[in-house]
PDB file of C-alpha atoms in Angstrom:
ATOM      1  CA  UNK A   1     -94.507-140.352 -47.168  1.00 56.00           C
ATOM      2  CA  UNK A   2     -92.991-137.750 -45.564  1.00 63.00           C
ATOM      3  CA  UNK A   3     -90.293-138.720 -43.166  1.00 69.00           C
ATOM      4  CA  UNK A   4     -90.220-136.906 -39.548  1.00 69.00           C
ATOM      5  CA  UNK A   5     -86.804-136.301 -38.433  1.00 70.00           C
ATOM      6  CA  UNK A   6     -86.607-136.720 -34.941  1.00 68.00           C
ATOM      7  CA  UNK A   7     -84.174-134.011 -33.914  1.00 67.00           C
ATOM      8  CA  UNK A   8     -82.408-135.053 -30.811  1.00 70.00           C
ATOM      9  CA  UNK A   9     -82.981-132.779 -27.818  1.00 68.00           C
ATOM     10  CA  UNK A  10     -79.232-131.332 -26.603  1.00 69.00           C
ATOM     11  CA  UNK A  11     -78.650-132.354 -23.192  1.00 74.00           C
ATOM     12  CA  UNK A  12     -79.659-130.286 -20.579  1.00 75.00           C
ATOM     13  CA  UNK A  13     -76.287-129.212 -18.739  1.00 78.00           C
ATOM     14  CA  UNK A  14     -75.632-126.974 -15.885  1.00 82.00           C
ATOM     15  CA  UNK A  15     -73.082-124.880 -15.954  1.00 87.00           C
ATOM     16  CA  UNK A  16     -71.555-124.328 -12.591  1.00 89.00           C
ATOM     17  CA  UNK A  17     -68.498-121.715 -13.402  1.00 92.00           C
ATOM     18  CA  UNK A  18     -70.860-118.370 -12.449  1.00 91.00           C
ATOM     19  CA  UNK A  19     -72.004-119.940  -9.451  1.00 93.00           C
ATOM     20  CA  UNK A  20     -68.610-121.316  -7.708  1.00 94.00           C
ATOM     21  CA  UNK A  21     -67.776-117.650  -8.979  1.00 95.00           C
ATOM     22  CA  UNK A  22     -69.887-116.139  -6.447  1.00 95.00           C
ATOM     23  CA  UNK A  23     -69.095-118.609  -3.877  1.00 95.00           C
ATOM     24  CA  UNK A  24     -65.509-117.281  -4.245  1.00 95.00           C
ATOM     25  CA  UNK A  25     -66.442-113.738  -4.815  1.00 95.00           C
ATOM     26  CA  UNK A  26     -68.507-113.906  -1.748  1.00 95.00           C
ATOM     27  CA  UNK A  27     -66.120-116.010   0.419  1.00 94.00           C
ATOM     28  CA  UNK A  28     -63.335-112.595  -0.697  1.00 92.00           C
ATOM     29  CA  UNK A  29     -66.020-110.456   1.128  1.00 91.00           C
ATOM     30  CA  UNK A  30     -66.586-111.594   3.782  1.00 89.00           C
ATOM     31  CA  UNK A  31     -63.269-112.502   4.967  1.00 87.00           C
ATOM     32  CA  UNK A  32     -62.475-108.423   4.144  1.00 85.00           C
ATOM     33  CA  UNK A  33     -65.124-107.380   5.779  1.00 85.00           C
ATOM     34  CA  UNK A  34     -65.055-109.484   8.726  1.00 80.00           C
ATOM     35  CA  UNK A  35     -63.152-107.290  12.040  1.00 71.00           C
ATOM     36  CA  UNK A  36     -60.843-109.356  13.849  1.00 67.00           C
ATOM     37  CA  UNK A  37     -61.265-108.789  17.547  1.00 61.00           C
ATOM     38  CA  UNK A  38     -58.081-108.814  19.814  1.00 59.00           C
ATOM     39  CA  UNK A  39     -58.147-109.435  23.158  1.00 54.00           C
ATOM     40  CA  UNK A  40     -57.077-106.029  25.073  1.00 53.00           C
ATOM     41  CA  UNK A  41     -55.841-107.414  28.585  1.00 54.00           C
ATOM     42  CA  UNK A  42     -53.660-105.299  30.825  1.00 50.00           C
ATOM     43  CA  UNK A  43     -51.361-108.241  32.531  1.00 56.00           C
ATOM     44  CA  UNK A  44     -49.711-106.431  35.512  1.00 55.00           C
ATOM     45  CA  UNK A  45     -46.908-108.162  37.575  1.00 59.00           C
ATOM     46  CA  UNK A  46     -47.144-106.298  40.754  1.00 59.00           C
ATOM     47  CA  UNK A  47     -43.654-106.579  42.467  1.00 57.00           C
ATOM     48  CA  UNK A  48     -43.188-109.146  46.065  1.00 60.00           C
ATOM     49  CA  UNK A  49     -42.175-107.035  48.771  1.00 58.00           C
ATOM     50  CA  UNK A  50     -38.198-107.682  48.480  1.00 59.00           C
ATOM     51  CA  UNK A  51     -37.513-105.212  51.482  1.00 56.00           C
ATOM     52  CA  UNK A  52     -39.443-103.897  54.117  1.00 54.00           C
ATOM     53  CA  UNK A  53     -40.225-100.478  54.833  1.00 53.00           C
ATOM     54  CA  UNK A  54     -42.613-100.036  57.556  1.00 52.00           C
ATOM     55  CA  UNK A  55     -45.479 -97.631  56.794  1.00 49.00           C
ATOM     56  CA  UNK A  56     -46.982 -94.988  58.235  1.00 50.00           C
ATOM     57  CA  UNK A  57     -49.400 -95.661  60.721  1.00 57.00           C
ATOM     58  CA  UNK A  58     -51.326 -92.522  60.283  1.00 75.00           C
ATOM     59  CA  UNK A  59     -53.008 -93.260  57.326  1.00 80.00           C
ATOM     60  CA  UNK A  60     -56.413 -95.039  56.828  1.00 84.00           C
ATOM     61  CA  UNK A  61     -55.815 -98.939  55.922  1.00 86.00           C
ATOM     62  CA  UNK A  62     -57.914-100.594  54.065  1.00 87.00           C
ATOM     63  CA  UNK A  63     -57.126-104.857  53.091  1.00 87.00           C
ATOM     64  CA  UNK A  64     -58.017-106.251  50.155  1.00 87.00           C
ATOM     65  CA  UNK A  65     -57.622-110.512  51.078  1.00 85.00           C
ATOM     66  CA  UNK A  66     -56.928-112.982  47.976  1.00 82.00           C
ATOM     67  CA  UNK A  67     -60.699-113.798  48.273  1.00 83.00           C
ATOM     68  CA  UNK A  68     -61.411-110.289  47.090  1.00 82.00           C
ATOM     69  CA  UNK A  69     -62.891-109.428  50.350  1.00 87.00           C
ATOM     70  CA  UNK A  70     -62.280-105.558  51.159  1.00 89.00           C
ATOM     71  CA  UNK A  71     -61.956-104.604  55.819  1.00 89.00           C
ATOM     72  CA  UNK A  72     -61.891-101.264  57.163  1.00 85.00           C
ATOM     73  CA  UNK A  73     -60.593-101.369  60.550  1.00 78.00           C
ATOM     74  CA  UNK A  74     -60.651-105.495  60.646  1.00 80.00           C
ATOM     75  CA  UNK A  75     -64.245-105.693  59.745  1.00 86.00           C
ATOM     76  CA  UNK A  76     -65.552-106.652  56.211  1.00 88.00           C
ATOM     77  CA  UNK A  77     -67.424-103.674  53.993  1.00 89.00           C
ATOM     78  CA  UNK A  78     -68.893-103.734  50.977  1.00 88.00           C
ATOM     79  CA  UNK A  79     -67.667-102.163  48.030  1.00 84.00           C
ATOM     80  CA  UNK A  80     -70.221 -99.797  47.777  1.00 84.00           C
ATOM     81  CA  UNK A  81     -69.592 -98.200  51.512  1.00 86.00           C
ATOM     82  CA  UNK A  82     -65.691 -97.640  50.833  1.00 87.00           C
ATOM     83  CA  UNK A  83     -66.063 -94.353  50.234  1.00 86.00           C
ATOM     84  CA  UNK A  84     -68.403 -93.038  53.011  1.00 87.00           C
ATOM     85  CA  UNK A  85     -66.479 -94.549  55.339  1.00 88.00           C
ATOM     86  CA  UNK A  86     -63.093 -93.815  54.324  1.00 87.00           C
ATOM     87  CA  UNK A  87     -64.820 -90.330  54.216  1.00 87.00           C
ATOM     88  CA  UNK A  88     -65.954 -89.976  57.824  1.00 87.00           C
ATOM     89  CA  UNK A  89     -62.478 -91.441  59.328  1.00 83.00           C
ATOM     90  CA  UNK A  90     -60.601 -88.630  56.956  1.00 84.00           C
ATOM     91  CA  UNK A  91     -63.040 -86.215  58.674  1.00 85.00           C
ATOM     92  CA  UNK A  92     -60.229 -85.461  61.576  1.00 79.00           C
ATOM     93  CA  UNK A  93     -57.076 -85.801  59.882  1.00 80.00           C
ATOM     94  CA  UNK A  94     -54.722 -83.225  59.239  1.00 78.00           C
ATOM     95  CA  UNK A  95     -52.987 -86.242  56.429  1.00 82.00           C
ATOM     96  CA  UNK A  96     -55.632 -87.280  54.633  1.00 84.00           C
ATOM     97  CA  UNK A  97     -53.590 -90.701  53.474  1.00 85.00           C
ATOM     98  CA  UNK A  98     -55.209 -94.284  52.672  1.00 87.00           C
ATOM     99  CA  UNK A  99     -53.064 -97.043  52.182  1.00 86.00           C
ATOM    100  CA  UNK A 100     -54.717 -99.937  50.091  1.00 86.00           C
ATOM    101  CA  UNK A 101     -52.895-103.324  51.527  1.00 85.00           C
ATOM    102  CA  UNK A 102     -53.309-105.896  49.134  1.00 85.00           C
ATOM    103  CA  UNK A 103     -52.649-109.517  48.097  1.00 80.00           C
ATOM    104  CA  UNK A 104     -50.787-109.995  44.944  1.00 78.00           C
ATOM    105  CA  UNK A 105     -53.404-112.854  43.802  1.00 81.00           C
ATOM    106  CA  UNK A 106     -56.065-109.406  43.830  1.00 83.00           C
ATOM    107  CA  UNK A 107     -57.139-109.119  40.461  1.00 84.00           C
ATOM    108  CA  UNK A 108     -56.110-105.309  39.470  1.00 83.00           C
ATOM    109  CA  UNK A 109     -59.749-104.374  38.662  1.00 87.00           C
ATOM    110  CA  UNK A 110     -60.617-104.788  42.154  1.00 87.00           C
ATOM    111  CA  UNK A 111     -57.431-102.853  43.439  1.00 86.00           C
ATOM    112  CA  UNK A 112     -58.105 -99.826  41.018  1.00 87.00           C
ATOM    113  CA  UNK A 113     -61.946 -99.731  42.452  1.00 89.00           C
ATOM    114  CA  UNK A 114     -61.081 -99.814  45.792  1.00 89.00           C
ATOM    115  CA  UNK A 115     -58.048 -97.007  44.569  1.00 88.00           C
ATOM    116  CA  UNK A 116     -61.199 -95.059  43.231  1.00 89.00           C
ATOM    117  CA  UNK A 117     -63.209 -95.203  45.609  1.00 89.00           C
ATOM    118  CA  UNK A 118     -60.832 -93.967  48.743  1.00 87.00           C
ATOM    119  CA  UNK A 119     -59.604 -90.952  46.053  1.00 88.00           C
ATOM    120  CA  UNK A 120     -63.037 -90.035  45.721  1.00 89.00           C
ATOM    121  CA  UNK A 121     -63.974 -90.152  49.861  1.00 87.00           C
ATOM    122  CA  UNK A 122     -61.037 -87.809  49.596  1.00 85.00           C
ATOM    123  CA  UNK A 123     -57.974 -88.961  50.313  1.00 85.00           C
ATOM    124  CA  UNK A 124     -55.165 -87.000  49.063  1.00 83.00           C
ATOM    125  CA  UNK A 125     -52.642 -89.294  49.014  1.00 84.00           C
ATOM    126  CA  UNK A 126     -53.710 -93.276  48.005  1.00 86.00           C
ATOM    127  CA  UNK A 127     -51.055 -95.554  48.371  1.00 84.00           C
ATOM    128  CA  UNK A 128     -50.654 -99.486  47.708  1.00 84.00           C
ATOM    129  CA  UNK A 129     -48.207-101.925  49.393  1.00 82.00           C
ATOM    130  CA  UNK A 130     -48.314-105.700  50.142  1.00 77.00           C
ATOM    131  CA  UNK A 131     -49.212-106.968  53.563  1.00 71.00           C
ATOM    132  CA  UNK A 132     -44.753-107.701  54.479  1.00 67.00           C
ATOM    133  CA  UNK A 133     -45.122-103.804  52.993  1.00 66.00           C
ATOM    134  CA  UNK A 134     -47.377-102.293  55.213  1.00 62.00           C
ATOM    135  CA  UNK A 135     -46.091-104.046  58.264  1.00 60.00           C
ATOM    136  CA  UNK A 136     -48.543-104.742  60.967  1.00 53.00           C
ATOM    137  CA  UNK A 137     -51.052-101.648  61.642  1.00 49.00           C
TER     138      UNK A 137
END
């Protein structure tokens, strides 16, 4: 009688080295790869009005409150409007000066479109003091 050897099967193993390989490999990659964003904020201490020098009262004012509420003349006006009428009050002067009076809680992109828009109206001269600054007008 013949005799059947029963050849015993090697156990079926998994060999995990080539994957945590690629895990690594990949994990490399993507931490190259990967930009790393920073933050680019402009933070601007705008000076307190130590002293006082009164300015001119020739020159268009415009007041910028710490709600970041823009007036023309005491009344309230939009954004948009600054520059047509900052444009028809420059009309008749021989100085064609704004000054921007501000609060110093304003945040400076407001300040620098309400700067804009009184260059572009045509001022010549855009200036920007605090309210002890600018003195009443």
């Amino acid at each position: 009688m013949l005799r059947r050897r029963i050849s015993k099967s090697p156990e079926a193993a998994v060999d995990l080295t080539p994957m945590i390989d690629m895990t690594f490999i990949l994990l490399i990659f993507f931490m190259v790869s990967t930009t790393f964003v920073k933050d680019m904020k402009l933070d601007i201490n705008r000076p307190a009005a130590q002293t006082q020098t009164v300015a001119s009262t020739k020159a268009v004012r415009l007041y910028i409150d710490r709600q970041g509420e823009t007036y023309l003349d005491g009344q309230p006006v939009r954004e948009w409007v600054i520059q047509s009428r900052v444009r028809d009050q420059l009309k008749g002067m021989s100085q064609k000066s704004v000054l921007v009076i501000t609060d110093d809680q304003v945040p400076a992109e407001k300040l620098i479109r309400v700067v804009d828009a009184a260059r572009l109206a045509g001022a010549e001269d855009v200036g920007v003091a605090t309210v002890a600054e600018a003195g009443e007008g």
